[in-house]
Tab-separated table of C-alpha atoms in Angstrom:
chain	number	residue	atom	x	y	z
A	1	MET	CA	0.240	0.135	-0.003
A	2	ASN	CA	1.055	3.776	-1.202
A	3	ILE	CA	0.144	6.567	0.618
A	4	THR	CA	1.244	10.115	-1.132
A	5	LYS	CA	0.225	13.681	0.211
A	6	GLU	CA	-0.751	16.862	-2.210
A	7	GLN	CA	-0.697	20.001	-0.472
A	8	ILE	CA	-3.535	21.859	-2.218
A	9	ASP	CA	-3.063	25.464	0.179
A	10	GLU	CA	-1.751	26.016	4.032
A	11	LEU	CA	-5.127	24.505	4.888
A	12	ASN	CA	-6.000	21.477	2.746
A	13	ALA	CA	-4.254	18.563	0.851
A	14	VAL	CA	-5.338	15.643	-1.027
A	15	VAL	CA	-3.904	11.964	0.331
A	16	LYS	CA	-4.234	9.309	-2.525
A	17	VAL	CA	-4.093	5.935	-1.276
A	18	ALA	CA	-2.957	3.013	-3.605
A	19	VAL	CA	-4.098	-0.574	-3.051
A	20	THR	CA	-2.612	-3.532	-4.310
A	21	LYS	CA	-4.053	-7.177	-4.556
A	22	GLU	CA	-0.981	-8.325	-2.461
A	23	ASP	CA	-2.204	-6.095	0.182
A	24	TYR	CA	-5.621	-7.548	0.405
A	25	GLN	CA	-5.921	-10.948	-1.123
A	26	ASP	CA	-4.475	-13.228	1.746
A	27	LYS	CA	-6.825	-11.487	4.269
A	28	VAL	CA	-9.627	-12.287	1.935
A	29	GLU	CA	-8.749	-15.834	1.178
A	30	THR	CA	-8.813	-16.252	4.600
A	31	ILE	CA	-12.188	-15.436	5.011
A	32	LEU	CA	-13.722	-16.600	1.945
A	33	LYS	CA	-12.156	-20.090	3.144
A	34	ASP	CA	-13.718	-19.781	6.936
A	35	TYR	CA	-17.000	-18.656	4.980
A	36	ARG	CA	-16.720	-22.501	2.930
A	37	LYS	CA	-16.225	-24.102	5.851
A	38	GLN	CA	-19.512	-22.867	7.585
A	39	ALA	CA	-21.701	-22.501	4.510
A	40	ASN	CA	-25.022	-24.249	4.026
A	41	ILE	CA	-25.890	-24.107	0.391
A	42	PRO	CA	-28.778	-26.296	-1.008
A	43	GLY	CA	-27.390	-29.662	-3.034
A	44	PHE	CA	-23.934	-29.232	-1.365
A	45	ARG	CA	-22.799	-30.668	2.106
A	46	LYS	CA	-21.341	-28.574	4.606
A	47	GLY	CA	-17.687	-27.779	4.152
A	48	GLN	CA	-17.627	-29.071	0.518
A	49	VAL	CA	-19.145	-25.921	-1.234
A	50	PRO	CA	-17.258	-25.255	-4.521
A	51	MET	CA	-14.883	-22.272	-3.825
A	52	GLY	CA	-15.855	-20.433	-6.835
A	53	LEU	CA	-19.686	-20.199	-5.592
A	54	ILE	CA	-18.142	-19.149	-2.673
A	55	LYS	CA	-16.422	-16.140	-4.176
A	56	LYS	CA	-19.369	-15.610	-6.631
A	57	GLN	CA	-21.706	-15.026	-3.446
A	58	TYR	CA	-19.730	-13.277	-1.012
A	59	GLY	CA	-16.462	-12.268	-2.652
A	60	LYS	CA	-17.159	-8.672	-3.703
A	61	ALA	CA	-18.712	-7.976	-0.254
A	62	VAL	CA	-15.490	-9.253	1.699
A	63	LEU	CA	-13.262	-7.421	-0.727
A	64	VAL	CA	-14.975	-4.197	-0.302
A	65	ASP	CA	-15.186	-4.493	3.480
A	66	GLU	CA	-11.668	-5.432	3.962
A	67	VAL	CA	-10.399	-3.018	1.798
A	68	ASN	CA	-12.638	-0.216	3.766
A	69	LYS	CA	-10.616	-1.920	6.732
A	70	LEU	CA	-7.564	-1.379	5.260
A	71	LEU	CA	-7.936	2.237	4.136
A	72	GLN	CA	-9.319	2.951	7.722
A	73	ASP	CA	-6.357	1.743	9.516
A	74	ASN	CA	-3.597	2.520	6.944
A	75	LEU	CA	-4.852	6.288	6.860
A	76	ASN	CA	-5.606	7.000	10.473
A	77	LYS	CA	-1.668	5.683	11.048
A	78	TYR	CA	0.051	7.621	8.340
A	79	LEU	CA	-2.164	10.847	10.037
A	80	THR	CA	-0.134	9.789	13.325
A	81	GLU	CA	3.055	9.319	11.619
A	82	GLU	CA	3.073	12.102	9.211
A	83	LYS	CA	1.865	14.343	12.491
A	84	LEU	CA	-0.962	15.958	10.549
A	85	ASP	CA	-3.045	17.943	12.662
A	86	VAL	CA	-6.445	17.550	10.915
A	87	LEU	CA	-9.978	19.132	11.119
A	88	GLY	CA	-12.892	17.028	11.011
A	89	ASN	CA	-12.285	13.705	9.532
A	90	PRO	CA	-10.959	12.916	6.133
A	91	LEU	CA	-13.364	13.206	3.736
A	92	PRO	CA	-13.508	10.916	0.609
A	93	LYS	CA	-13.495	12.424	-3.496
A	94	GLN	CA	-16.034	10.809	-5.558
A	95	GLN	CA	-14.882	9.016	-8.306
A	96	ASP	CA	-16.814	8.571	-11.262
A	97	ASN	CA	-15.288	5.610	-13.031
A	98	PHE	CA	-14.475	3.341	-10.003
A	99	ASP	CA	-14.506	-0.225	-10.576
A	100	TRP	CA	-14.379	-2.871	-7.673
A	101	ASP	CA	-13.838	-5.602	-10.439
A	102	SER	CA	-10.440	-4.416	-10.798
A	103	GLU	CA	-7.207	-5.639	-8.503
A	104	GLU	CA	-5.724	-2.561	-7.577
A	105	PHE	CA	-7.653	0.184	-6.143
A	106	SER	CA	-6.849	4.431	-6.082
A	107	PHE	CA	-8.769	6.178	-3.590
A	108	GLU	CA	-8.516	10.062	-2.155
A	109	PHE	CA	-9.503	12.088	0.651
A	110	GLU	CA	-9.475	15.632	1.228
A	111	LEU	CA	-7.908	16.951	4.349
A	112	GLY	CA	-8.847	20.213	6.175
A	113	LEU	CA	-5.555	21.372	8.091
A	114	ALA	CA	-5.004	23.121	11.507
A	115	PRO	CA	-4.000	26.844	11.155
A	116	SER	CA	-0.451	27.720	12.036
A	117	PHE	CA	-1.127	30.649	14.558
A	118	THR	CA	0.199	32.457	17.658
A	119	VAL	CA	-1.340	33.168	21.210
A	120	ASP	CA	-0.368	36.410	22.694
A	121	LEU	CA	-1.311	35.862	26.619
A	122	LYS	CA	-0.153	39.100	27.365
A	123	SER	CA	-2.778	41.616	25.658
A	124	LYS	CA	-2.075	45.231	25.188
A	125	LYS	CA	-5.129	46.276	26.624
A	126	ALA	CA	-5.876	45.114	30.224
A	127	ILE	CA	-8.492	42.664	31.030
A	128	THR	CA	-10.573	43.331	33.760
A	129	HIS	CA	-10.809	41.276	37.276
A	130	TYR	CA	-13.084	41.977	38.740
A	131	LYS	CA	-12.737	41.448	43.006
A	132	ILE	CA	-16.398	41.715	44.259
A	133	VAL	CA	-16.647	42.834	47.820
A	134	ALA	CA	-19.322	42.364	50.537
A	135	ASP	CA	-20.003	45.801	51.366
A	136	ASP	CA	-21.512	47.181	55.229
A	137	LYS	CA	-25.375	47.284	53.579
A	138	MET	CA	-24.825	43.569	52.338
A	139	ILE	CA	-23.802	42.189	55.815
A	140	ASP	CA	-26.104	44.197	57.518
A	141	GLU	CA	-28.557	42.708	55.526
A	142	GLN	CA	-27.993	39.205	55.855
A	143	VAL	CA	-27.464	39.409	59.377
A	144	GLU	CA	-31.531	41.109	59.708
A	145	ARG	CA	-32.363	38.342	57.686
A	146	ILE	CA	-30.476	35.542	59.645
A	147	GLN	CA	-32.284	37.376	62.377
A	148	LYS	CA	-35.755	37.127	60.959
A	149	GLN	CA	-35.187	33.691	59.825
A	150	TYR	CA	-34.602	32.280	63.593
A	151	GLY	CA	-36.664	34.450	65.296
A	152	LYS	CA	-40.288	33.736	66.928
A	153	LEU	CA	-43.783	34.189	65.809
A	154	ILE	CA	-45.607	36.418	68.241
A	155	SER	CA	-49.619	36.391	67.453
A	156	LYS	CA	-50.984	39.527	66.718
A	157	THR	CA	-54.789	40.404	66.520
A	158	GLU	CA	-54.675	42.866	63.398
A	159	VAL	CA	-52.912	42.810	60.466
A	160	SER	CA	-49.499	45.623	60.611
A	161	LYS	CA	-46.794	46.333	57.432
A	162	LYS	CA	-44.240	43.727	59.562
A	163	ASP	CA	-46.285	40.726	59.807
A	164	GLU	CA	-46.705	37.360	58.060
A	165	VAL	CA	-50.092	36.526	57.591
A	166	ASN	CA	-51.717	32.704	57.137
A	167	GLY	CA	-54.356	32.545	54.678
A	168	VAL	CA	-56.286	31.058	51.464
A	169	PHE	CA	-56.174	32.738	47.949
A	170	LYS	CA	-59.640	31.422	45.921
A	171	ASN	CA	-60.780	32.156	42.735
A	172	GLU	CA	-63.824	30.118	41.607
A	173	ALA	CA	-63.395	30.670	37.741
A	174	GLU	CA	-59.367	30.386	37.302
A	175	GLU	CA	-59.646	27.013	39.705
A	176	ILE	CA	-57.324	28.416	42.615
A	177	ASP	CA	-57.622	27.660	46.167
A	178	ASN	CA	-54.330	27.583	47.935
A	179	LYS	CA	-53.407	27.916	51.606
A	180	THR	CA	-50.278	30.253	51.899
A	181	VAL	CA	-48.355	32.573	53.740
A	182	ILE	CA	-47.599	36.495	52.533
A	183	GLU	CA	-44.915	38.654	54.024
A	184	ILE	CA	-46.919	42.251	54.113
A	185	GLU	CA	-43.344	43.737	53.572
A	186	LYS	CA	-43.387	42.386	49.984
A	187	ILE	CA	-46.912	43.432	48.808
A	188	LYS	CA	-46.701	46.276	46.480
A	189	SER	CA	-50.094	47.439	45.294
A	190	LYS	CA	-50.996	49.943	47.687
A	191	LYS	CA	-54.537	49.701	47.206
A	192	ALA	CA	-53.856	45.699	48.417
A	193	LEU	CA	-51.890	47.135	51.271
A	194	ASP	CA	-54.466	49.446	52.266
A	195	SER	CA	-56.899	46.318	52.064
A	196	LEU	CA	-55.347	44.247	53.985
A	197	LEU	CA	-53.522	46.351	57.135
A	198	GLY	CA	-55.805	46.434	60.054
A	199	LYS	CA	-57.843	43.258	59.337
A	200	LYS	CA	-58.548	40.570	61.794
A	201	VAL	CA	-58.469	36.655	61.803
A	202	GLY	CA	-61.588	35.562	59.636
A	203	ASP	CA	-61.891	38.812	57.434
A	204	GLU	CA	-62.081	38.013	53.783
A	205	VAL	CA	-60.538	40.985	51.624
A	206	THR	CA	-60.620	41.238	47.509
A	207	LEU	CA	-57.218	41.944	45.940
A	208	ASN	CA	-56.630	42.190	42.172
A	209	THR	CA	-53.296	40.150	40.919
A	210	LYS	CA	-51.868	42.183	38.872
A	211	GLY	CA	-49.235	44.198	40.170
A	212	LEU	CA	-49.575	42.739	43.563
A	213	PHE	CA	-46.140	41.588	45.301
A	214	LYS	CA	-43.211	43.231	44.657
A	215	GLU	CA	-41.407	40.563	43.339
A	216	ASP	CA	-43.853	38.867	40.274
A	217	HIS	CA	-42.124	35.029	41.043
A	218	LEU	CA	-44.259	35.628	44.625
A	219	LEU	CA	-47.891	35.739	42.825
A	220	GLY	CA	-47.350	31.751	41.291
A	221	SER	CA	-46.460	30.464	44.445
A	222	ALA	CA	-48.762	32.672	46.559
A	223	LEU	CA	-51.989	31.218	44.416
A	224	GLY	CA	-50.536	27.591	43.636
A	225	ILE	CA	-50.134	28.251	39.780
A	226	ASP	CA	-47.216	27.922	37.955
A	227	SER	CA	-45.162	31.195	36.890
A	228	GLU	CA	-46.057	30.990	32.891
A	229	LYS	CA	-49.727	31.598	34.198
A	230	SER	CA	-49.110	33.501	36.629
A	231	ASP	CA	-46.923	35.950	34.730
A	232	LYS	CA	-50.141	37.009	32.363
A	233	LEU	CA	-52.700	36.780	35.373
A	234	ASP	CA	-54.943	39.844	35.968
A	235	ILE	CA	-58.048	38.731	37.919
A	236	GLU	CA	-59.680	39.438	41.376
A	237	VAL	CA	-59.159	36.838	44.183
A	238	THR	CA	-60.353	36.565	47.758
A	239	PHE	CA	-58.093	36.009	50.514
A	240	THR	CA	-59.621	35.168	53.933
A	241	ILE	CA	-57.192	35.699	56.889
A	242	GLU	CA	-56.517	32.629	59.143
A	243	GLU	CA	-53.866	33.623	61.316
A	244	ILE	CA	-51.603	36.893	61.749
A	245	ASN	CA	-48.116	36.909	63.064
A	246	GLU	CA	-45.437	39.007	63.646
A	247	LYS	CA	-41.982	37.603	63.603
A	248	GLU	CA	-39.767	39.050	66.193
A	249	PRO	CA	-35.971	39.010	65.406
A	250	ALA	CA	-33.263	36.633	67.126
A	251	GLU	CA	-30.971	37.938	69.465
A	252	LEU	CA	-27.469	38.055	68.314
A	253	ASN	CA	-26.375	35.995	71.198
A	254	GLN	CA	-24.101	32.871	71.391
A	255	GLU	CA	-27.089	30.712	71.058
A	256	LEU	CA	-27.725	32.109	67.911
A	257	TYR	CA	-23.830	31.932	66.752
A	258	ASP	CA	-23.499	28.321	68.214
A	259	LYS	CA	-26.998	27.199	66.146
A	260	LEU	CA	-25.347	29.161	62.691
A	261	PHE	CA	-21.815	27.978	63.069
A	262	GLY	CA	-21.041	25.125	65.854
A	263	ALA	CA	-20.167	25.702	69.458
A	264	ASP	CA	-17.727	28.958	70.238
A	265	VAL	CA	-16.715	28.940	66.264
A	266	VAL	CA	-18.434	32.625	66.485
A	267	THR	CA	-18.523	34.554	69.596
A	268	SER	CA	-19.591	38.346	68.701
A	269	GLU	CA	-21.831	40.437	66.341
A	270	LYS	CA	-18.571	41.314	64.938
A	271	GLU	CA	-16.989	37.771	64.211
A	272	LEU	CA	-20.739	36.874	62.853
A	273	LYS	CA	-20.113	39.934	60.473
A	274	GLU	CA	-16.594	38.799	59.360
A	275	ARG	CA	-17.840	35.500	58.909
A	276	ILE	CA	-20.574	36.113	56.600
A	277	LYS	CA	-18.512	38.806	54.511
A	278	GLU	CA	-15.802	35.853	53.862
A	279	ASP	CA	-18.586	33.302	52.773
A	280	SER	CA	-20.153	35.995	51.010
A	281	GLU	CA	-16.847	36.968	48.945
A	282	LYS	CA	-15.845	33.445	48.575
A	283	GLN	CA	-19.374	32.863	46.709
A	284	PHE	CA	-18.712	36.057	45.010
A	285	GLU	CA	-15.166	34.780	43.651
A	286	GLN	CA	-17.185	31.829	41.811
A	287	GLN	CA	-18.595	34.441	39.540
A	288	SER	CA	-15.925	36.912	39.216
A	289	ASP	CA	-13.878	33.816	38.260
A	290	GLN	CA	-16.853	32.886	35.522
A	291	LYS	CA	-16.600	36.276	34.334
A	292	LEU	CA	-12.835	36.634	33.854
A	293	LEU	CA	-13.120	33.040	31.938
A	294	ASN	CA	-15.797	34.449	29.896
A	295	ASP	CA	-13.517	37.197	28.892
A	296	VAL	CA	-10.295	36.000	28.168
A	297	THR	CA	-12.083	33.829	25.640
A	298	GLU	CA	-13.821	36.332	23.968
A	299	HIS	CA	-10.670	38.262	24.038
A	300	PHE	CA	-8.518	35.227	22.383
A	301	ILE	CA	-11.361	34.515	20.077
A	302	GLU	CA	-11.572	38.202	18.595
A	303	ASN	CA	-7.735	39.092	18.690
A	304	THR	CA	-6.007	35.632	17.482
A	305	LYS	CA	-6.649	36.092	14.063
A	306	PHE	CA	-6.054	32.708	11.702
A	307	GLU	CA	-7.697	31.030	8.693
A	308	LEU	CA	-9.923	28.213	8.437
A	309	PRO	CA	-10.302	25.756	5.762
A	310	THR	CA	-14.025	27.135	5.296
A	311	GLU	CA	-15.072	24.975	1.939
A	312	PHE	CA	-13.674	22.104	3.383
A	313	LEU	CA	-15.465	22.309	6.899
A	314	THR	CA	-18.638	23.425	5.230
A	315	LYS	CA	-18.564	19.759	3.209
A	316	TRP	CA	-18.021	18.012	6.301
A	317	ILE	CA	-21.104	19.123	8.055
A	318	GLN	CA	-22.815	18.753	4.932
A	319	THR	CA	-22.113	15.014	4.601
A	320	THR	CA	-21.840	13.896	8.179
A	321	GLY	CA	-24.608	14.495	9.936
A	322	GLU	CA	-27.153	12.432	10.732
A	323	LYS	CA	-29.190	13.339	7.207
A	324	PRO	CA	-27.241	15.250	4.231
A	325	LEU	CA	-27.733	19.095	4.323
A	326	THR	CA	-28.400	21.866	1.637
A	327	ASP	CA	-25.424	24.021	1.056
A	328	GLU	CA	-27.466	26.904	2.807
A	329	GLU	CA	-28.189	24.429	5.786
A	330	ALA	CA	-24.464	23.617	5.956
A	331	ASN	CA	-23.422	27.183	5.564
A	332	GLU	CA	-25.824	27.941	8.565
A	333	GLU	CA	-24.151	25.466	11.006
A	334	PHE	CA	-20.394	26.520	10.180
A	335	GLU	CA	-21.621	29.910	10.953
A	336	LYS	CA	-22.686	28.792	14.411
A	337	SER	CA	-19.949	26.244	15.191
A	338	GLU	CA	-16.851	28.752	13.661
A	339	LYS	CA	-16.416	30.628	16.998
A	340	GLY	CA	-16.600	27.585	19.137
A	341	LEU	CA	-13.893	25.259	16.620
A	342	ARG	CA	-11.832	28.694	16.816
A	343	TYR	CA	-11.605	28.743	20.609
A	344	GLN	CA	-10.809	25.140	20.779
A	345	LEU	CA	-8.193	25.280	18.714
A	346	ILE	CA	-7.048	28.135	20.486
A	347	GLU	CA	-7.467	26.716	23.979
A	348	GLY	CA	-5.577	23.460	22.722
A	349	LYS	CA	-2.512	25.881	21.350
A	350	ILE	CA	-2.194	27.587	25.289
A	351	ILE	CA	-2.698	23.582	26.775
A	352	GLN	CA	0.013	22.431	24.581
A	353	GLU	CA	2.388	25.508	24.821
A	354	ASN	CA	2.231	25.299	28.675
A	355	GLY	CA	2.166	21.585	29.078
A	356	ILE	CA	-1.275	21.584	31.132
A	357	GLU	CA	-1.971	18.017	31.929
A	358	ILE	CA	-4.326	16.512	34.219
A	359	GLN	CA	-2.960	13.538	35.907
A	360	PHE	CA	-5.617	10.405	37.623
A	361	GLU	CA	-4.662	11.531	41.012
A	362	GLU	CA	-5.369	15.221	40.371
A	363	LEU	CA	-8.754	14.253	38.840
A	364	LYS	CA	-9.738	12.002	41.827
A	365	ASP	CA	-8.896	14.416	44.255
A	366	PHE	CA	-11.304	17.149	42.101
A	367	ALA	CA	-14.025	14.880	42.512
A	368	LYS	CA	-13.419	14.118	45.900
A	369	GLY	CA	-13.826	17.756	46.635
A	370	PHE	CA	-17.003	17.877	44.963
A	371	ILE	CA	-18.514	15.233	46.434
A	372	LYS	CA	-17.222	16.911	50.161
A	373	GLN	CA	-19.495	19.967	49.485
A	374	GLN	CA	-22.686	17.794	47.962
A	375	MET	CA	-21.990	15.823	51.746
A	376	ALA	CA	-21.939	19.024	53.039
A	377	GLN	CA	-25.073	20.132	52.180
A	378	PHE	CA	-26.453	17.493	53.865
A	379	GLY	CA	-24.874	17.659	56.936
A	380	GLN	CA	-21.823	15.238	56.572
A	381	LEU	CA	-19.623	17.796	57.043
A	382	ASP	CA	-16.341	15.516	58.576
A	383	PRO	CA	-16.526	12.215	55.606
A	384	LYS	CA	-14.142	9.418	56.082
A	385	GLU	CA	-11.304	9.424	53.723
A	386	GLU	CA	-12.548	6.218	52.639
A	387	GLU	CA	-15.886	6.846	52.133
A	388	LEU	CA	-14.776	9.544	49.678
A	389	ASP	CA	-12.320	7.455	48.062
A	390	SER	CA	-15.405	4.590	47.451
A	391	ILE	CA	-17.622	6.827	46.003
A	392	ALA	CA	-15.161	8.928	43.696
A	393	ALA	CA	-14.221	5.394	42.643
A	394	ARG	CA	-17.881	5.006	41.276
A	395	VAL	CA	-17.964	8.554	40.118
A	396	LEU	CA	-14.711	8.068	37.954
A	397	SER	CA	-15.986	4.625	36.264
A	398	ASN	CA	-19.157	6.869	34.620
A	399	GLN	CA	-16.599	7.927	31.141
A	400	ASP	CA	-19.487	11.056	31.534
A	401	GLU	CA	-18.537	12.022	34.507
A	402	VAL	CA	-15.065	11.619	34.185
A	403	LYS	CA	-15.538	13.826	30.762
A	404	ARG	CA	-17.331	16.404	32.751
A	405	LEU	CA	-14.879	16.828	35.645
A	406	SER	CA	-11.976	16.840	33.518
A	407	GLU	CA	-12.944	19.976	31.860
A	408	GLN	CA	-14.290	21.724	35.120
A	409	LEU	CA	-10.527	21.180	36.403
A	410	MET	CA	-9.310	21.916	32.677
A	411	SER	CA	-10.961	25.475	33.273
A	412	GLN	CA	-9.893	25.722	36.524
A	413	LYS	CA	-6.110	25.165	35.345
A	414	LEU	CA	-6.346	27.518	32.636
A	415	LEU	CA	-8.128	30.013	34.652
A	416	THR	CA	-4.641	29.816	37.124
A	417	LEU	CA	-2.566	30.373	34.182
A	418	TYR	CA	-4.799	33.585	33.113
A	419	LYS	CA	-4.398	35.122	36.179
A	420	GLU	CA	-0.300	34.395	36.365
A	421	LYS	CA	0.335	35.749	32.457
A	422	ALA	CA	-2.483	37.699	31.402
A	423	ASN	CA	-2.475	41.401	31.191
A	424	LEU	CA	-5.124	41.891	34.089
A	425	LYS	CA	-6.334	44.851	36.309
A	426	GLU	CA	-8.425	44.244	39.337
A	427	LYS	CA	-11.646	46.089	39.948
A	428	GLU	CA	-12.837	46.382	43.348
A	429	VAL	CA	-17.016	45.930	43.053
A	430	THR	CA	-19.992	45.432	45.578
A	431	TYR	CA	-22.112	42.858	44.476
A	432	GLU	CA	-24.479	45.478	43.434
A	433	ASP	CA	-22.216	47.050	41.049
A	434	PHE	CA	-20.903	43.775	39.587
A	435	VAL	CA	-24.590	43.022	38.622
A	436	LYS	CA	-25.184	46.599	37.149
A	437	GLU	CA	-21.856	46.183	35.039
A	438	VAL	CA	-21.949	43.253	34.127
A	439	TYR	CA	-25.817	42.461	33.350
A	440	GLY	CA	-26.760	45.635	33.196
A	441	SER	CA	-29.285	45.520	35.679
């Protein structure tokens, strides 16, 4: 078998494969002999069917199958040995006069080659790396939420602005009949607020659903309907008051601190606020890192210039899917995937040039870290190492999980690299300002 490459340009090549009879004859003959031993053909004893009949019945199918196997194995071996960095897969060229009755065959395959380019980690323009801090306002609000969450209910006779009211929403036409608790502070409608204030247990008030709550999502849960229906709802409902309570905030004392963090971990209001600040900023760091990763990715895509074998890739997309695509459909699919392909090439080069690898022990430790986090959510704060090893082994036996965890670990390694080598400027912001600046709301 002879394989040669014709370079069309920097991004395209044609590989020619010449297959001779000597390449496939022995294998085909061996398979046909096995067929002869097993063949059951009327008029002949098993194993005594003439070879000419076996060749006539099965010869061409076996030949085609074996030549295709030879092609696949040797073409892949050639691409590896020649270190050809191909995009997609080799595409067989149409040959109008191809003849399977010949003893020698010639095949041609189109190749799309990966472009040559460089990645500059140190951009001229600095990329913003947000450091999100928990300001005093946020910390104070969190302290208030904790006090409210762990406070005690005091029964009231009349509804006031700080109360929680248990009751039943009803509307017969919309089949609404839902028992719920509403916080008066979260009522937006002034008319509804006026209707509720001063009311007593057993009173029934009529409320309009449109603009009833300060947060729109609260309406669905209050009425016991899905958000899609509640978003469009503009009707009157009755609300019958069954219970009125005021939540007295919990005192900031050692009993509360121990309940929150364990015995004597936090011993003062100052330490409580420091802990809230520390925990909040750890959570913010994940959002900040994701924003940085997104921004660096976009920067590389926009500023790393190279050509792609567009025509080849469009043809590859057109012919290798579940069903063939039209020219227009294939062009649309290429446009959708081009950005992702560009970043795959850029990321691959960064990984290669910086020697980034994932070792199995690293992946195992990474998996165990995730498992510990999940167990902590269910109150298992100190799992045994043997238990973690056992769960990690089960997780890593699933190839989909290995792929998912490997991608996440690689993202972490890339993020560490960018923090070390990219041109970053740190910008300290509150969470509120971060949301406004990044999401515009």
